[in-house]
XYZ file of C-alpha atoms in Angstrom:
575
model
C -9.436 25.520 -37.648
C -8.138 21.992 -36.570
C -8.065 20.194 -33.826
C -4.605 20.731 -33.719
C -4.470 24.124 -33.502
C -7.641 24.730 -31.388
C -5.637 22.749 -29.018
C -2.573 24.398 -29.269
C -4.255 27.692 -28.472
C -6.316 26.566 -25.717
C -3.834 24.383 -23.905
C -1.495 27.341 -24.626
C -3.595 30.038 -23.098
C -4.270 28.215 -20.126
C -0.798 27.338 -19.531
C 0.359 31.095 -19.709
C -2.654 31.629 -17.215
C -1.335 28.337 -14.766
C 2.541 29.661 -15.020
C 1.471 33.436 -14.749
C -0.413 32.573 -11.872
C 1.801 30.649 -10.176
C 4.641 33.349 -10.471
C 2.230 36.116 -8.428
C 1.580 33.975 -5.939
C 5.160 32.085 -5.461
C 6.210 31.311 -1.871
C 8.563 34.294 -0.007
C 8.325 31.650 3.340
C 8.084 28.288 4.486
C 4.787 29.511 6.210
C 3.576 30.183 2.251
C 5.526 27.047 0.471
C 2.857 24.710 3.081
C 0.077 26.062 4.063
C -0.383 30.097 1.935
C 0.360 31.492 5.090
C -2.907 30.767 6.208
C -4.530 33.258 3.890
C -6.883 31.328 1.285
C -10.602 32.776 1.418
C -13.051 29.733 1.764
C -14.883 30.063 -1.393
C -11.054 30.182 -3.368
C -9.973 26.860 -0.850
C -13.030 25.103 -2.364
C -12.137 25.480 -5.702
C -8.676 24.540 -5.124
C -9.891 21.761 -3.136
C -12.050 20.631 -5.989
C -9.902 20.700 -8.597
C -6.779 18.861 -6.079
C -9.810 16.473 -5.425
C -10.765 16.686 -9.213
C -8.047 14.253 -10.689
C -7.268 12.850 -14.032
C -9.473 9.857 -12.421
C -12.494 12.072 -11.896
C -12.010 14.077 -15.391
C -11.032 11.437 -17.258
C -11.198 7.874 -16.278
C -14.567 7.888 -13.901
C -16.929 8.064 -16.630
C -15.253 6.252 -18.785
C -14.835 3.486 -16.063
C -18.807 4.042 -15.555
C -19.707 3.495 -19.410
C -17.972 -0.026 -19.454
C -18.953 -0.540 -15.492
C -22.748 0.604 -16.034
C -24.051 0.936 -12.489
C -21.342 -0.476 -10.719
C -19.126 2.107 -11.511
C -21.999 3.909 -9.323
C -19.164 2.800 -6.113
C -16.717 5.592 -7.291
C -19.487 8.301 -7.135
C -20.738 6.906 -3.887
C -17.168 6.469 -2.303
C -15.440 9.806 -3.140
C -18.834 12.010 -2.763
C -19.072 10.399 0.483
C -15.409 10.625 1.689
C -15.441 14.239 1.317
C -18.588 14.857 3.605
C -16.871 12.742 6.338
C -13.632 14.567 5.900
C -15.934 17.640 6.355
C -17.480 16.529 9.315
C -14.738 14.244 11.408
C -11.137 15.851 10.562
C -11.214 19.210 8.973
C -11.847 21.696 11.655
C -9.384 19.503 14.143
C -6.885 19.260 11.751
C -6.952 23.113 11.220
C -7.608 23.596 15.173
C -4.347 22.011 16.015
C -2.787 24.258 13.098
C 0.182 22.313 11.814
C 1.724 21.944 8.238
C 1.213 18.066 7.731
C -0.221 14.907 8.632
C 3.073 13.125 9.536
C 3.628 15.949 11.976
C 0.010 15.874 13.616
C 0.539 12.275 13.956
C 4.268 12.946 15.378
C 2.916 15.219 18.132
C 0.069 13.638 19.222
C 1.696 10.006 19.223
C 4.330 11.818 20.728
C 6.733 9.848 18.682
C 9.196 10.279 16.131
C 8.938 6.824 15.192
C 5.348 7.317 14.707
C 5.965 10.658 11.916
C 8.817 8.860 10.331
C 5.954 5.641 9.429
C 3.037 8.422 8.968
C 5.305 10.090 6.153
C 6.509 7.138 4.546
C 2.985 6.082 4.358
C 2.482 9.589 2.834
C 5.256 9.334 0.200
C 3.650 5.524 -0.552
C -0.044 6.757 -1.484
C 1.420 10.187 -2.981
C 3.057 8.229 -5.696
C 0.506 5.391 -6.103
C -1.490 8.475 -7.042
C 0.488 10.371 -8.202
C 0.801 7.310 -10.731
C -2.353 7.709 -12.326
C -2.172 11.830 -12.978
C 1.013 11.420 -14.980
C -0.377 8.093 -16.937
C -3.573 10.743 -17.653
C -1.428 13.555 -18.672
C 0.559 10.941 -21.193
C -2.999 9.767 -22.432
C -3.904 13.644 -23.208
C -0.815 14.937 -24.745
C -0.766 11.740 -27.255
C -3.836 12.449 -28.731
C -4.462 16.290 -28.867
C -1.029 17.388 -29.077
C -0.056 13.847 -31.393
C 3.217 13.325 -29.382
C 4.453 9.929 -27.864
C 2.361 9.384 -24.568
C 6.132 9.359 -23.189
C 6.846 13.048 -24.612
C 3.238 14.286 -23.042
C 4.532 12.713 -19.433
C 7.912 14.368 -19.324
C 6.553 17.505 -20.761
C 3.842 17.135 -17.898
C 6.643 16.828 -15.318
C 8.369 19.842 -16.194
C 5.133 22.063 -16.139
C 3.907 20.814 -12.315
C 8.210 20.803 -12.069
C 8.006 24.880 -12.759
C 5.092 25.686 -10.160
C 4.731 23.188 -7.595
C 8.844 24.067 -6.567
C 8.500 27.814 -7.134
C 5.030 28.428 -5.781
C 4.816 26.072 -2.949
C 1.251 26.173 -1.394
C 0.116 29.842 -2.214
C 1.537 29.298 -5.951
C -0.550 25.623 -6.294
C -4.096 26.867 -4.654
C -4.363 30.249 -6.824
C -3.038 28.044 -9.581
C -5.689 25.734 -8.910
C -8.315 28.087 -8.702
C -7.546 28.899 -12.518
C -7.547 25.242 -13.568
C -11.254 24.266 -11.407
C -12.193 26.725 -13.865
C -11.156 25.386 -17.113
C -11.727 21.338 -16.277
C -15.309 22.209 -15.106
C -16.399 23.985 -18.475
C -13.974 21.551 -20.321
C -16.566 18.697 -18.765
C -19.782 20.879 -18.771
C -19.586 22.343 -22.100
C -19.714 19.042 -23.979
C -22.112 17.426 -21.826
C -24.467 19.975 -22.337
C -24.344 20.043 -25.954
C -24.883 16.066 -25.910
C -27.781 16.174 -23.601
C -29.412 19.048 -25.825
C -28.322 16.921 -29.413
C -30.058 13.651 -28.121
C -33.289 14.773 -25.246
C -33.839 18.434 -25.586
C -32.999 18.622 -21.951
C -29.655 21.071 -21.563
C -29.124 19.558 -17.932
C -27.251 16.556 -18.530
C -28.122 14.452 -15.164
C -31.837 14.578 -16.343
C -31.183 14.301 -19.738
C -29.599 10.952 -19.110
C -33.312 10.002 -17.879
C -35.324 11.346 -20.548
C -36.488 10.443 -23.409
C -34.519 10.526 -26.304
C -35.241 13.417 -28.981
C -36.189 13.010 -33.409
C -33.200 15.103 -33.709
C -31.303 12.637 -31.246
C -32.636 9.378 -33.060
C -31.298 11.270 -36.105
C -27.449 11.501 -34.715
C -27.723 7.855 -33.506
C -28.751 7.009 -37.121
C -31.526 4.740 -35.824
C -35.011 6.562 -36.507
C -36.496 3.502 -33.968
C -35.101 4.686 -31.026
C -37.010 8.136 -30.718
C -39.245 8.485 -27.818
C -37.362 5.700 -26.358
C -35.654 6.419 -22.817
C -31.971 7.131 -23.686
C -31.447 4.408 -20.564
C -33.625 1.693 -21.877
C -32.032 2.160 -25.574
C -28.317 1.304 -23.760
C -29.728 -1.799 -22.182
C -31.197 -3.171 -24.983
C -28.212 -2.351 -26.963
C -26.017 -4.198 -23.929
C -28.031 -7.332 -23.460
C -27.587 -7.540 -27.611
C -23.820 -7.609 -27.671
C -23.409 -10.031 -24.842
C -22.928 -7.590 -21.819
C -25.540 -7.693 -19.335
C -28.080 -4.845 -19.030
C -26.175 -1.532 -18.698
C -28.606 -0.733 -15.297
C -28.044 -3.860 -13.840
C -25.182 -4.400 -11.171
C -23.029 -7.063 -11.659
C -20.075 -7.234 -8.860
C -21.155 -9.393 -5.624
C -22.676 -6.896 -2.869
C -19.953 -7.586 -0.505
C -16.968 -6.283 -2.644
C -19.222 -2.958 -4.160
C -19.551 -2.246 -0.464
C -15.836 -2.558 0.598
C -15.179 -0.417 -2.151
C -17.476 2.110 -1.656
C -15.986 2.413 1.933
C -12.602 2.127 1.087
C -13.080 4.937 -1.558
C -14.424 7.263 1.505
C -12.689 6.617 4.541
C -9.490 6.856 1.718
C -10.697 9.976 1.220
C -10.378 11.596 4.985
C -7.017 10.062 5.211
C -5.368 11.279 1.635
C -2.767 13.514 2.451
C -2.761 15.927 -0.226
C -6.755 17.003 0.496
C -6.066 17.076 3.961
C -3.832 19.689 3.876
C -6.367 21.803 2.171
C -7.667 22.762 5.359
C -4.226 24.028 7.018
C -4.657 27.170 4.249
C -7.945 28.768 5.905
C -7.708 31.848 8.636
C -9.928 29.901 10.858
C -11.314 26.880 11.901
C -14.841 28.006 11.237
C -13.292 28.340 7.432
C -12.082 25.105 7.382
C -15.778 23.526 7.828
C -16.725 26.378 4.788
C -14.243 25.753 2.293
C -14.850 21.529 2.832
C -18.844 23.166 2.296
C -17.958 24.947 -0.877
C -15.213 22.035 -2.233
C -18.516 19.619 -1.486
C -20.689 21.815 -4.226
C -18.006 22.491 -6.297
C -17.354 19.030 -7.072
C -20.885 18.071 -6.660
C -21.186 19.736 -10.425
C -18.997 17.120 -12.367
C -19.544 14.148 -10.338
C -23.589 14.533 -10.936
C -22.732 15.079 -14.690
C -20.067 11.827 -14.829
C -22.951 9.474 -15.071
C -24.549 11.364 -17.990
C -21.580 11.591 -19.686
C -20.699 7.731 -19.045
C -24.503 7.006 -20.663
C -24.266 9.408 -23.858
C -20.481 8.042 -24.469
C -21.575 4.142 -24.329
C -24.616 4.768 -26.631
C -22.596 7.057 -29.265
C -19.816 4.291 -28.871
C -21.780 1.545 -29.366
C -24.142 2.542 -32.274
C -20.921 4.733 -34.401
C -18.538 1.335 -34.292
C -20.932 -2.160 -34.101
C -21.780 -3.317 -37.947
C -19.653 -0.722 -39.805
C -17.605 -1.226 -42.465
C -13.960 -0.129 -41.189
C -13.399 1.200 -44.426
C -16.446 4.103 -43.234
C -14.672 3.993 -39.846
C -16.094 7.642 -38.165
C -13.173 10.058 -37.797
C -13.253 9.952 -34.217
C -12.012 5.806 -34.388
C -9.343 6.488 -36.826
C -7.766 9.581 -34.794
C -7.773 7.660 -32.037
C -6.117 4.492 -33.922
C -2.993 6.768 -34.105
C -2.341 7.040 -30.705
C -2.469 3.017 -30.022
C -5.475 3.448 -27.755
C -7.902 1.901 -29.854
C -7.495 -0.326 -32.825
C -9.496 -2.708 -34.774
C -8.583 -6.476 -35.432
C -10.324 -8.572 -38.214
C -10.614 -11.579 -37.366
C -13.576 -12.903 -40.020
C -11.977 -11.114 -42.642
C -15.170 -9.094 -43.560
C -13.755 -6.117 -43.055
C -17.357 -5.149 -40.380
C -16.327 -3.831 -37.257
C -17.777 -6.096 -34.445
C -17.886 -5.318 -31.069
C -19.080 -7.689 -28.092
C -18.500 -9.254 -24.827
C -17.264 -12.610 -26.572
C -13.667 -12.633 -27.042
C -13.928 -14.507 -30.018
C -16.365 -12.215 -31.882
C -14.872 -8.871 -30.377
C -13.196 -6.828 -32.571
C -12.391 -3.636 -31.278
C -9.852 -2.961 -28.423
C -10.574 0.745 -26.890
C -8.728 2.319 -23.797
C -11.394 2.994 -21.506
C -9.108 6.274 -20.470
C -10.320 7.912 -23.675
C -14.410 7.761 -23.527
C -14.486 11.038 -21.748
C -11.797 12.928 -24.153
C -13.279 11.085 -27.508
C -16.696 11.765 -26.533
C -17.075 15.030 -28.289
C -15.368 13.996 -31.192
C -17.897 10.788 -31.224
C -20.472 13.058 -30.982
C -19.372 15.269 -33.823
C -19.146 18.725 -31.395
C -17.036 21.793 -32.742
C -13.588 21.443 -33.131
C -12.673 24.327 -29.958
C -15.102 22.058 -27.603
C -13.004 18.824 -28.587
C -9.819 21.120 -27.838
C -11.516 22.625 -24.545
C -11.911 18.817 -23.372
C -8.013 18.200 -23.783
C -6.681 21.274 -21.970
C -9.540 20.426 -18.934
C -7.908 16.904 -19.000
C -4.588 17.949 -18.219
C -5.884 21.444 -15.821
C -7.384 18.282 -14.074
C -4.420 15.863 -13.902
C -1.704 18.685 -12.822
C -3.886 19.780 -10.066
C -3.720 16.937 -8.408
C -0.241 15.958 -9.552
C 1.514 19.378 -7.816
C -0.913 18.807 -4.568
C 0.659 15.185 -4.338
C 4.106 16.243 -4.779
C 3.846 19.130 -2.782
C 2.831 16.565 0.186
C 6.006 14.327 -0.992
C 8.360 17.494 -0.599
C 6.846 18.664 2.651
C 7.391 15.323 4.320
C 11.423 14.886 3.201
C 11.686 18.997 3.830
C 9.265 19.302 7.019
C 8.644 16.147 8.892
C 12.169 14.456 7.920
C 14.699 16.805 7.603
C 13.669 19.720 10.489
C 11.361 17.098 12.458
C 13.774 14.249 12.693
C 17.368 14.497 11.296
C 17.940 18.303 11.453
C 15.691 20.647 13.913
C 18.144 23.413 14.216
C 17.689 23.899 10.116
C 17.285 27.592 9.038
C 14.152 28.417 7.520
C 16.147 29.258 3.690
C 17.586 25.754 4.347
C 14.177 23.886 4.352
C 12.997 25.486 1.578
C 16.316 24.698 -0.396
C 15.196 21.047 0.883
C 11.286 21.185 -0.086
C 11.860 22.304 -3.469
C 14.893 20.041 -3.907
C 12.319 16.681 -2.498
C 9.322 18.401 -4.946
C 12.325 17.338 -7.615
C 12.998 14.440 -6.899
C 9.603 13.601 -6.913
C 8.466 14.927 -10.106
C 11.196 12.830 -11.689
C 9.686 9.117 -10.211
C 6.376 10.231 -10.934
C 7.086 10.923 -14.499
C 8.347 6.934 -14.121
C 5.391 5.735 -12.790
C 3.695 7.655 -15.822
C 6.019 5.593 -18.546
C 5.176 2.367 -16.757
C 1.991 2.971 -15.800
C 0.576 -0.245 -13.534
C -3.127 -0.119 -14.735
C -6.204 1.911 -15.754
C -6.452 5.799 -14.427
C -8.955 5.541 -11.788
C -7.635 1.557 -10.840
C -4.324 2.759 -9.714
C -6.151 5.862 -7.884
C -8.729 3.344 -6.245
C -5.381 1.539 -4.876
C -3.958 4.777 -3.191
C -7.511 5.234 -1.688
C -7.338 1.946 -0.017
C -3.791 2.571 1.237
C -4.436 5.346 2.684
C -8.119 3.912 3.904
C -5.746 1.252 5.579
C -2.824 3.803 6.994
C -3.483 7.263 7.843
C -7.228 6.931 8.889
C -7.505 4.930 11.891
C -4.429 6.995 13.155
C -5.959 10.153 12.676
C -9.594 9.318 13.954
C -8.652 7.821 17.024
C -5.818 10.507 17.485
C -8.293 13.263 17.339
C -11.307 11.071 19.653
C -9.576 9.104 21.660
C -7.260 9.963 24.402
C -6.369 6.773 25.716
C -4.743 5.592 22.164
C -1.296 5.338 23.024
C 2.255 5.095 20.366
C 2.483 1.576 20.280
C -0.964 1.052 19.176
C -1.081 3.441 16.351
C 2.750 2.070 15.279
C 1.773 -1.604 15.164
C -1.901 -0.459 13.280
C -0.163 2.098 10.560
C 2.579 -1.024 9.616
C -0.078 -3.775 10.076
C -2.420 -1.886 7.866
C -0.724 -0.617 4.826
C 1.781 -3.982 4.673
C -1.394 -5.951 4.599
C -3.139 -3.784 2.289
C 0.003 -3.369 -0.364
C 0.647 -6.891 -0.073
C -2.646 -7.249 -1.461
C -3.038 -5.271 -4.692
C 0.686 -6.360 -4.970
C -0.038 -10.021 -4.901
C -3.576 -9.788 -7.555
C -1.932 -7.306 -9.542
C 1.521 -8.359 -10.348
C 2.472 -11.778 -8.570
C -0.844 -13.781 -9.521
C -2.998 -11.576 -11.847
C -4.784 -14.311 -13.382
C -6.037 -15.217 -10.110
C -7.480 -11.722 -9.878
C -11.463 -12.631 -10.108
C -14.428 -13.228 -7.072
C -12.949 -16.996 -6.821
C -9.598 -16.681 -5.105
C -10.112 -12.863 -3.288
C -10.427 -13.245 0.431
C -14.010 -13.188 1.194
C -15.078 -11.816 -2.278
C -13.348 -8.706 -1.485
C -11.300 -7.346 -4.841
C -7.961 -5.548 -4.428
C -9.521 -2.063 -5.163
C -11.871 -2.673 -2.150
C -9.159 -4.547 0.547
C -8.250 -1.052 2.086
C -11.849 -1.498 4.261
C -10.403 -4.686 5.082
C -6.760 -3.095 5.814
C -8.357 -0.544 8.304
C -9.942 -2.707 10.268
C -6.934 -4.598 11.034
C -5.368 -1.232 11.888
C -8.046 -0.153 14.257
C -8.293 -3.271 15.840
C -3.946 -3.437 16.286
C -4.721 0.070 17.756
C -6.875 -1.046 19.901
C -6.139 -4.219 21.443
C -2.182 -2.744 21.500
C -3.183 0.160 23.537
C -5.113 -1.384 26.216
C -2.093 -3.954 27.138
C 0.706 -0.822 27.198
C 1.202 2.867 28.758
C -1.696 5.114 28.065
C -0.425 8.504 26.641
C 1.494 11.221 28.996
C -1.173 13.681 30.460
C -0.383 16.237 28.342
C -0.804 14.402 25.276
C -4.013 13.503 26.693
C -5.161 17.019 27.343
C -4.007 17.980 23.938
C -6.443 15.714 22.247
C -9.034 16.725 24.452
C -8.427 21.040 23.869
C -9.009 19.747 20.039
C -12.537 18.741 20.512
C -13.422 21.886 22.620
C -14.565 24.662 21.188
C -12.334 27.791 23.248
C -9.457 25.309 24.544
C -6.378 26.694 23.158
C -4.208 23.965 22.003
C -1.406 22.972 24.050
C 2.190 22.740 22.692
C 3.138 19.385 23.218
C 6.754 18.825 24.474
C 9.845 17.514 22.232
C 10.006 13.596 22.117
């Protein structure tokens, strides 16, 4: 069978299973549209948690960011890995001790301010739909190639999937969906990588295949019989250092700016909205620490298999398209020409593909979005396995897509509506309102997917660093420090994410050809400024707090019962 169909049937099949799913589970309460009534089992919130966590940047664009980054792509492993042990640690059980529906409201109550929930869920909406951004740009990328439709027919037939069960499942529909699509985008990315490892070292784990050796039977698929018994690694260097590029193990961004990434990527992490409210859907707090345990492994699986997948990609890449005759182009380069994502321009008139770092010898223009879902097709796998790798694409890009607009709706429904403008709303009325927001949201993220504003994981890496240099500070010092007063964690929220979106804003779209090491502030890129944006914040918070009220008592007692094990958790009173 063809690609075509394979697809059809697979992406099919797992759709039934997404919508069937979702329609068991759908939300009978508000209780159930948030937080599943408080009913997930911990093993079933990790897997939902991984594949939330799990994006279109993890699935698709990660390694494929890593095969053109070599080891500085490293920083996205380090930063999100990392993030997700210090949500683990610092916020989860709190969060779920104090036992409320969202962020904004948390940050409401304990900065015992409306002010304060109307500027935590505006800086919610913000880094939903920067996010949100890059799922519906990796849905478009999908459904363009495996599907052949317009990239702008896969996003709006993207929106009104996540459209169907993000409004009628709410919370309890999304996590058992999720459960279902963990499953397919982890043997979508496993299956492949496996075979690869096995085609080219013998070695069927893929993160130690990427260190061995490589095979006669892998020399044979690379079509070079000199490479055998070489180390698969030192074969991509040399290959690297030929075309121009420096050596694919060597790092190449200055130290300062891989490090303000790395931390931006993790503190982003315990302050993103949609993960955060993972941990509201456990029975008890002791299950909150579980489920971030069993998310941690979970996602442990594909993030120690992107690297290896990043390595075999580059290699195939390299050695199936440098020297050959376009005329012999492999089948992978041609179905991929259709789709606009890569393409071939000859510029000697030779009619010999040539690909390098030098502009004026490169030939080939490739999306780096595709080296994950062309991978198996470069490597000449089965048809179904090629097919498999599309539908775990898009399991992995809706995911995340109805966790971020499930956040959107829950902060114009919950925190806006019945926190602020209307607290006397019924409970049929705020649903009527969440599903209505979930809407409204699916409709401007399905913009943002048209008119994308960069790469996959590059637009991701900017809602990290918002939300690195917004929600975190607020949240960390609200659940350790008593003395943090409203003003303080007003002034740090604005200072923070205004600095930090004027930013990106300003390298991205104002000035983009000042983008490089030479003009950013301290060497620090726009993907790494959220460090830079948080520190700002915590020192506003700080500085602001000691010069004004401290917090009422009870407030103050309230963050203390959070940290003590036994202290119920007092209500705090209206503001």
């Amino acid at each position: 069978m063809s690609i075509l169909v394979w697809t059809w049937l697979i992406v099919g099949a797992s759709f039934a299973l997404y919508i069937g799913v979702a329609y068991w589970a759908r939300a009978k309460s508000t209780a159930d549209f948030y937080a599943a009534e408080q009913s997930v089992h911990p093993i079933a919130n990790g897997m939902a948690t991984g594949a939330d966590w799990m994006s279109a940047a993890s699935f698709i664009s990660m390694a494929g960011l890593i095969s053109f980054m070599g080891r500085d792509g490293s920083m996205y492993l380090m930063g999100w890995t990392g993030g997700y042990v210090l949500l683990a640690m610092l916020l989860a059980p709190y969060l779920r001790k104090y036992g409320k529906f969202t962020v904004p409201q948390f940050i409401g109550d304990r900065y015992y301010s409306n002010s304060a929930r109307v500027i935590a869920l505006l800086c919610a909406i913000f880094v939903s739909f920067t996010y949100v951004a890059g799922q519906m740009r990796g849905v478009g990328v999908v459904f363009s190639r495996f599907l052949q439709v317009d990239v702008n027919t896969g996003v709006i037939i993207g929106m009104a999937l996540v459209f169907f069960y993000a409004t009628l499942g709410g919370m309890k529909g999304i996590t058992y969906t999720q459960v279902a699509q963990y499953c397919v985008l982890i043997c979508a990315y496993m299956v492949p990588a496996i075979f690869i490892s096995i085609m080219l070292t013998n070695n069927p784990i893929p993160f130690l295949g990427m260190g061995s050796s490589i095979s006669a039977g892998g020399a044979e698929i690379l079509g070079d019989a000199s490479v055998q018994g070489k180390y698969l690694l030192d074969v991509l260097n040399g290959l690297e250092k030929d075309l121009g590029f420096a050596a694919y193990t060597a790092g190449k961004r200055p130290m300062i700016d891989v490090f303000f990434i790395v931390f931006a990527l993790m503190v982003g992490t315990a302050g993103l909205p949609h993960v955060i409210i993972r941990f509201f859907t456990v029975p008890k707090i002791r299950d909150a620490r579980s489920s971030a345990g069993w998310a941690l492994f979970f996602i442990a699986i594909l993030y120690t298999t992107a690297p290896a997948v990043a390595a075999f990609a580059r290699t195939n890449f390299i050695l199936t398209i440098h020297n050959t005759a376009y005329a012999q182009a492999p089948s992978w380069f041609t179905n991929w020409e259709k789709t606009g994502l890569v393409g071939f321009e000859d510029k000697n008139g030779d009619g010999i593909m040539q690909y390098a770092k030098d502009k004026d010898v490169n030939e080939i223009k490739i999306d780096r979005d595709i080296m994950v879902l062309a991978n198996p097709e470069i490597a000449k796998l089965p048809n179904w396995v090629v097919a498999l790798v599309g539908a775990g694409g898009l399991a992995a890009a809706l995911s995340t897509a109805a966790g971020l607009l499930l956040v959107i709706s829950a902060a114009i429904s919950h925190d806006l509506m019945k926190g602020v403008i209307m607290p006397n709303m019924s409970e049929k009325a705020e649903l009527l309102w969440a599903r209505g927001g979930a809407a409204g949201a699916v409709c401007i993220a399905g913009l943002f997917g048209i008119y994308p504003p960069g790469f996959v994981a590059q637009v991701v890496a900017f809602a990290f660093g918002l939300a690195a240099a917004s929600f975190f500070p607020a949240i960390i010092m609200g659940v350790f420090s008593k003395k943090t007063n409203k003003e303080g964690a007003l002034t740090g929220m604005i200072v923070g994410i205004v600095f930090t979106a004027a930013y990106i804003v300003y390298f991205k779209f104002i000035n983009p050809a000042a983008n490089n090491a030479d003009h950013w502030w301290f060497g620090i890129s726009p993907e790494g400024i959220g460090t830079l944006g948080m520190l700002l914040n915590f020192a506003c918070m700080f500085v602001i707090s000691k010069f004004t009220p401290e917090p009422p008592q009870e407030i103050q007692e309230l963050v203390e019962s959070l940290r003590f094990p036994g202290k119920n958790v007092p209500p705090p009173s209206a503001h």
